[in-house]
Tab-separated table of C-alpha atoms in Angstrom:
chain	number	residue	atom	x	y	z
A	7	UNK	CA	7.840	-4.357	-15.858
A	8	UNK	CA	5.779	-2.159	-13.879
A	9	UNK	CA	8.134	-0.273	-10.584
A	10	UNK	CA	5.905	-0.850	-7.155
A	11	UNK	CA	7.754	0.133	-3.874
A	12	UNK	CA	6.565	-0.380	-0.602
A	13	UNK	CA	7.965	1.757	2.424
A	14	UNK	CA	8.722	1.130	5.157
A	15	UNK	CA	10.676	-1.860	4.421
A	16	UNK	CA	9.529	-2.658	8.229
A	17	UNK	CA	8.666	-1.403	11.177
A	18	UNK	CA	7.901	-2.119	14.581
A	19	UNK	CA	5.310	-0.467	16.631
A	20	UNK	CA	3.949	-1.131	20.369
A	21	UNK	CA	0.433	-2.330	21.086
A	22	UNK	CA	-2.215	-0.036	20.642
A	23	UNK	CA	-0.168	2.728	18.441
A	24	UNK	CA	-1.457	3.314	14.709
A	25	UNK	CA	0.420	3.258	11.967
A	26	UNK	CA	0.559	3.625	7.940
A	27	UNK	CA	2.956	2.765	4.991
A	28	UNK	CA	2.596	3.666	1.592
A	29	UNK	CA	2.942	2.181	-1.881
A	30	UNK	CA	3.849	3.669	-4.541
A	31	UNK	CA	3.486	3.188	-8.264
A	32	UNK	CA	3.391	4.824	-11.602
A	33	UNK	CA	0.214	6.947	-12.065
A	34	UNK	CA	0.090	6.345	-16.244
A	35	UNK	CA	-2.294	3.997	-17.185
A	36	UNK	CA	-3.335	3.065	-14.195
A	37	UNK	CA	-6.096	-0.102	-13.555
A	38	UNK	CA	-6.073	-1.281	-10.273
A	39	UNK	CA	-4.520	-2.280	-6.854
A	40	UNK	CA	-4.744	-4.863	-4.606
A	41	UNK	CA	-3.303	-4.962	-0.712
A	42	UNK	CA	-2.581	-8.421	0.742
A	43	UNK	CA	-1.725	-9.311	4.406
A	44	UNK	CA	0.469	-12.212	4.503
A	45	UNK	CA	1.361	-13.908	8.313
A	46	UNK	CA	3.967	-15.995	8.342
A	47	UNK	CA	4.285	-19.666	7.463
A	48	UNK	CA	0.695	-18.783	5.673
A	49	UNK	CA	-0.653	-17.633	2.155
A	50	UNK	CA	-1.140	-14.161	1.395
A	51	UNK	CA	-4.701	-12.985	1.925
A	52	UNK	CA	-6.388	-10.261	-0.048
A	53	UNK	CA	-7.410	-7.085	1.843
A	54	UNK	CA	-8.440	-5.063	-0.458
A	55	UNK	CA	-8.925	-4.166	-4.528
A	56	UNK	CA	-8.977	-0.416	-5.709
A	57	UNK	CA	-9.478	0.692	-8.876
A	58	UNK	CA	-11.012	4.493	-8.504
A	59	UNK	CA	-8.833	7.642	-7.890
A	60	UNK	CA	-9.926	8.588	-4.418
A	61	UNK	CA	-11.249	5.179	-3.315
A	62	UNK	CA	-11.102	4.778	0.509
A	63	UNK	CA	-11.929	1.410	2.010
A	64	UNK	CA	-12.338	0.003	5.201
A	65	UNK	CA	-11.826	-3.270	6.832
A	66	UNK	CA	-12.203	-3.499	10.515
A	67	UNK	CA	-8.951	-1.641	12.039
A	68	UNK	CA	-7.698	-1.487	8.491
A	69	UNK	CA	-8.316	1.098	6.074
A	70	UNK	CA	-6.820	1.717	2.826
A	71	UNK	CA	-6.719	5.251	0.246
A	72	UNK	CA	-6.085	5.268	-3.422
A	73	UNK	CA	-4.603	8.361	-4.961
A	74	UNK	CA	-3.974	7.434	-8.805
A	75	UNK	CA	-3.045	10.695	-9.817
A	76	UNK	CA	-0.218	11.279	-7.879
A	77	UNK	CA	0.360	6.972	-7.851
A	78	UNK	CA	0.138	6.054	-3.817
A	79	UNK	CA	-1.905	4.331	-1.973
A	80	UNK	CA	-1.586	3.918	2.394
A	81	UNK	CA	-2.437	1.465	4.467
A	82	UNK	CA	-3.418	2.701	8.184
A	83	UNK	CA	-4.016	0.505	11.023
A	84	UNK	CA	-5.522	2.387	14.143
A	85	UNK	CA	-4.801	0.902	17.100
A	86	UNK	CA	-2.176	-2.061	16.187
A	87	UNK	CA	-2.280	-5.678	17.874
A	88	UNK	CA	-0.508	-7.954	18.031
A	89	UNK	CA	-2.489	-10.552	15.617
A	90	UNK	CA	-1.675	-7.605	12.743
A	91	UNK	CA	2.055	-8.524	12.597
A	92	UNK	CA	2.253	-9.267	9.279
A	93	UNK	CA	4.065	-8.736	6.072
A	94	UNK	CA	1.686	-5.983	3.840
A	95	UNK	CA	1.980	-6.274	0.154
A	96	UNK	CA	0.624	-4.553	-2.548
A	97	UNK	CA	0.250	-5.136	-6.329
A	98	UNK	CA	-0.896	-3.409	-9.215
A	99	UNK	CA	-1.769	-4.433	-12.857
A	100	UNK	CA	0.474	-2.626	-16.017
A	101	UNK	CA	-2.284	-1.483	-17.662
A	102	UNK	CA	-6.362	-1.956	-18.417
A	103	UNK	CA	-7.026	-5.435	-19.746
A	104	UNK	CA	-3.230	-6.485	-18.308
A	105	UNK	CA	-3.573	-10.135	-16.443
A	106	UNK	CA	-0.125	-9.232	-14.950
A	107	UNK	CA	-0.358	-8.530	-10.705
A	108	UNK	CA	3.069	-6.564	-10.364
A	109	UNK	CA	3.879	-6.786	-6.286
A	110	UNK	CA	5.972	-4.685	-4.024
A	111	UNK	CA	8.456	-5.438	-2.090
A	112	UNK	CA	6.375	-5.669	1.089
A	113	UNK	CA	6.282	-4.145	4.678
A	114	UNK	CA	6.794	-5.974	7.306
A	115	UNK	CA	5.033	-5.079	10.230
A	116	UNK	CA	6.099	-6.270	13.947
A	117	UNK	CA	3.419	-5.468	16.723
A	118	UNK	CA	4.789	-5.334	20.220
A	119	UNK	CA	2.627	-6.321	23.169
B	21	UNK	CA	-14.248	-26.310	-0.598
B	22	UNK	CA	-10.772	-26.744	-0.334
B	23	UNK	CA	-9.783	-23.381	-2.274
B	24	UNK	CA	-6.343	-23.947	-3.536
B	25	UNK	CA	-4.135	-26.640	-3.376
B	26	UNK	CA	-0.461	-27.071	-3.425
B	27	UNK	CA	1.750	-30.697	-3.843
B	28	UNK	CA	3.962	-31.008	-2.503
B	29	UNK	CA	4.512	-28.763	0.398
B	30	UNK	CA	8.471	-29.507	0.427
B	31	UNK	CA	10.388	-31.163	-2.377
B	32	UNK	CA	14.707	-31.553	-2.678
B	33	UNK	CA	15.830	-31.801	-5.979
B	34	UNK	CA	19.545	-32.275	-7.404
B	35	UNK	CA	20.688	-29.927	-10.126
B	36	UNK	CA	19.073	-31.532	-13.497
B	37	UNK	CA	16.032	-33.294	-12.381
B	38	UNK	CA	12.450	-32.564	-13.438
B	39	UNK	CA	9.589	-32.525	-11.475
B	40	UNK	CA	6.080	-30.547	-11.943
B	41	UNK	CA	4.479	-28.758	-9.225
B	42	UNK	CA	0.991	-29.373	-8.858
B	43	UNK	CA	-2.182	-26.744	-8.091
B	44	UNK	CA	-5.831	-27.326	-8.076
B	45	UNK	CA	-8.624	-25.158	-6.860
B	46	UNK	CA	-12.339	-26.071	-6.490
B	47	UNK	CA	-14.096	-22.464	-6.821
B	48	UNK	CA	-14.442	-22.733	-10.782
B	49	UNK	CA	-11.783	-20.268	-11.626
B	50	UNK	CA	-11.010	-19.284	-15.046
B	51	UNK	CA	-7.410	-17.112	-14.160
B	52	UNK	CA	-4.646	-19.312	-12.561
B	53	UNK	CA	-0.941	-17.986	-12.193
B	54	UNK	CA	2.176	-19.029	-10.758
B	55	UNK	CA	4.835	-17.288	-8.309
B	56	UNK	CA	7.761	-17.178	-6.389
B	57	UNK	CA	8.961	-15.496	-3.621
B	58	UNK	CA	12.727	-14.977	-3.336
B	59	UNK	CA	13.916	-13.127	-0.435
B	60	UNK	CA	14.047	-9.083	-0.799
B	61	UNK	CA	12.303	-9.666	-4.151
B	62	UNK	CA	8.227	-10.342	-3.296
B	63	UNK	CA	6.533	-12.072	-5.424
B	64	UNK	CA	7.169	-12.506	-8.891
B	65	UNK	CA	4.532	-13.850	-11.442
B	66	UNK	CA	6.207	-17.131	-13.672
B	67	UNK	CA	3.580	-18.230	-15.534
B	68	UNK	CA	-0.598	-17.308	-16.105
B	69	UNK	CA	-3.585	-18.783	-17.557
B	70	UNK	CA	-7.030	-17.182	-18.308
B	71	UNK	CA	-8.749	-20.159	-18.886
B	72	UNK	CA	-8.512	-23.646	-20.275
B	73	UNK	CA	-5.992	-23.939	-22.860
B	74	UNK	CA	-4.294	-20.443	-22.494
B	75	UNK	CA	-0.833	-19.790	-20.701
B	76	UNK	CA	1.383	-16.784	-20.881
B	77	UNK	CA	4.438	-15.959	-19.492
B	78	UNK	CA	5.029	-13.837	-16.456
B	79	UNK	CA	7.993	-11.394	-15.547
B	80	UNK	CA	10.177	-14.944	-14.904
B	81	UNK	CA	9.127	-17.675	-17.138
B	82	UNK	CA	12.540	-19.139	-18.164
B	83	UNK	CA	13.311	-22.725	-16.983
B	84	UNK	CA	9.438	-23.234	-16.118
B	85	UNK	CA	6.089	-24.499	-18.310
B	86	UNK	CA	3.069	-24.673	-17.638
B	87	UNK	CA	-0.506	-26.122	-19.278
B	88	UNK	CA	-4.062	-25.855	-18.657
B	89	UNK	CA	-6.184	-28.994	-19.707
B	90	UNK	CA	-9.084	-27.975	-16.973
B	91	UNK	CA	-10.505	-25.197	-15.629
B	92	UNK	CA	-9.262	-27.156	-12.346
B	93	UNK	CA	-5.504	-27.644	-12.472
B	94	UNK	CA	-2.450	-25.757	-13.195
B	95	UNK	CA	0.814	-27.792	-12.728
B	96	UNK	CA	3.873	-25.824	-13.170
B	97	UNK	CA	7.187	-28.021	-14.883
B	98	UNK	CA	10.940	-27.724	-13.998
B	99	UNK	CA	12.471	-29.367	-17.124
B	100	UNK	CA	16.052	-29.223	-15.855
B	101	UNK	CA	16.498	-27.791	-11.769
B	102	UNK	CA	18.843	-25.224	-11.144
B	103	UNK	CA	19.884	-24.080	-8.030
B	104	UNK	CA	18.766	-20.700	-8.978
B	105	UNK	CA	14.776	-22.062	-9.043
B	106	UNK	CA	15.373	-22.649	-5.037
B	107	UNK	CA	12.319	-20.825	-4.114
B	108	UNK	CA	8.911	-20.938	-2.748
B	109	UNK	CA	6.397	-21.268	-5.170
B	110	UNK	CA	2.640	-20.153	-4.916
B	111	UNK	CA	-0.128	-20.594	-7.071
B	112	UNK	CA	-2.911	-17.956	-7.116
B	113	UNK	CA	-6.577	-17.961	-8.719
B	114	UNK	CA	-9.241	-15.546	-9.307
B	115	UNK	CA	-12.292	-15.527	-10.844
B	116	UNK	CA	-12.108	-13.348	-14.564
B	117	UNK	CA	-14.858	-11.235	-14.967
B	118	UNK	CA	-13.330	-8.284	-16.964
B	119	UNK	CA	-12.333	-6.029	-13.918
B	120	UNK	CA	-9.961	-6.677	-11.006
B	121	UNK	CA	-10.693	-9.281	-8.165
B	122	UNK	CA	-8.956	-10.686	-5.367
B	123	UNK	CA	-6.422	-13.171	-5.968
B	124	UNK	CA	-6.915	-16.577	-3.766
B	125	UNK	CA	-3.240	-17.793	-2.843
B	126	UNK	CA	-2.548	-21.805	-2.280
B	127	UNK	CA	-0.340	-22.698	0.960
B	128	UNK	CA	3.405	-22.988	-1.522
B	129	UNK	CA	5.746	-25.360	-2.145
B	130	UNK	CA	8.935	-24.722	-0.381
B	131	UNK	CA	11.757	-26.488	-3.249
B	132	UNK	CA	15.299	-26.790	-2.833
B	133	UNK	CA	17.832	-27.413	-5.584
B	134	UNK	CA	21.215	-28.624	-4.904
């Protein structure tokens, strides 16, 4: 079973600030990883899929960076609001041709007005 | 469309009873799966499917089985409840092309074993 961690666990941050939390995972045989932004009492909702070292995508305020080599990727969020309180997950696949979505742990993210 | 579709949305169950768990999504997905989400432990994958007529097991498939007749439905089976299978329970699809995609998550089923 493949090891993700998320970190922060959570965090709180005050209207406006940016912010960033990382997951981590093991950089062998690599194949791709997915964020998800799940709000409460709701389903999670994809973000975004990355599969090349390098990969930097973009998403409104959200952005996202994929370093396979070293096994991270980061989440950043410029300018937080409130409507981006939300738990952050990420998930990553054991292997080319796996059908297996290992996730983290998740950070939770509380935006203060 | 309706994307993907959980029954029922709550369900109490005493220790020993059966019941199946029902999913459905209308966007012609070949890969269905199954999770829960315990808390502190994220999601965990029970069950998958990559098309019609092909399950495999996921990081917890003990207590649970699945089938897939259609390309539509996925229902997942408690055979005996446990308290232990308190959990919600989501059911994800994708398309299955040969590289990653996006997952498409159904609203859960909240159960409750006593």
């Amino acid at each position: 079973i493949l090891n993700v961690e998320q970190s922060p666990q959570s965090l709180h941050v005050q209207e406006g600030d940016s912010t960033n939390f990382t997951c981590s995972f093991p950089s062998s045989n690599f194949y791709a990883l997915h964020w998800y932004r799940w709000e409460t009492a709701k389903s999670p909702e994809a973000l975004f899929v990355m599969t090349l070292n390098g990969d930097e995508k973009k998403k409104g305020r959200i952005s996202a960076t994929l370093n396979t080599k070293e096994g991270y990727s980061y989440l950043y969020i410029k300018g937080s609001q409130p409507e981006d309180s939300a738990t952050y997950l990420c998930a990553c696949y054991s292997g080319a041709g796996s059908y297996q979505l290992t996730f983290g742990k998740g950070t939770k993210l509380s935006v203060i007005p | 469309n309706a994307g993907v579709t959980q029954t029922p949305k709550f369900q109490v169950l005493k220790t020993g009873q059966s019941m199946t768990l029902q999913c459905a999504q209308d966007m012609n997905h070949e890969y269905m799966s199954w999770y829960r989400q315990d808390p502190g432990m994220g999601l965990r994958l029970i069950h998958y499917s990559v098309g019609a007529g092909i399950t495999d097991q996921g990081e917890v498939p003990n207590g649970y089985n699945v089938s897939r007749s259609t390309t539509e439905d996925f229902p997942l089976r408690l055979l005996s409840a446990a308290p232990s299978q308190t959990s919600v329970y989501f059911c994800a699809s994708s398309y299955f092309s040969g590289r990653p995609v996006e997952q498409f998550f159904g609203p859960g089923t909240r159960l409750t074993v006593l």
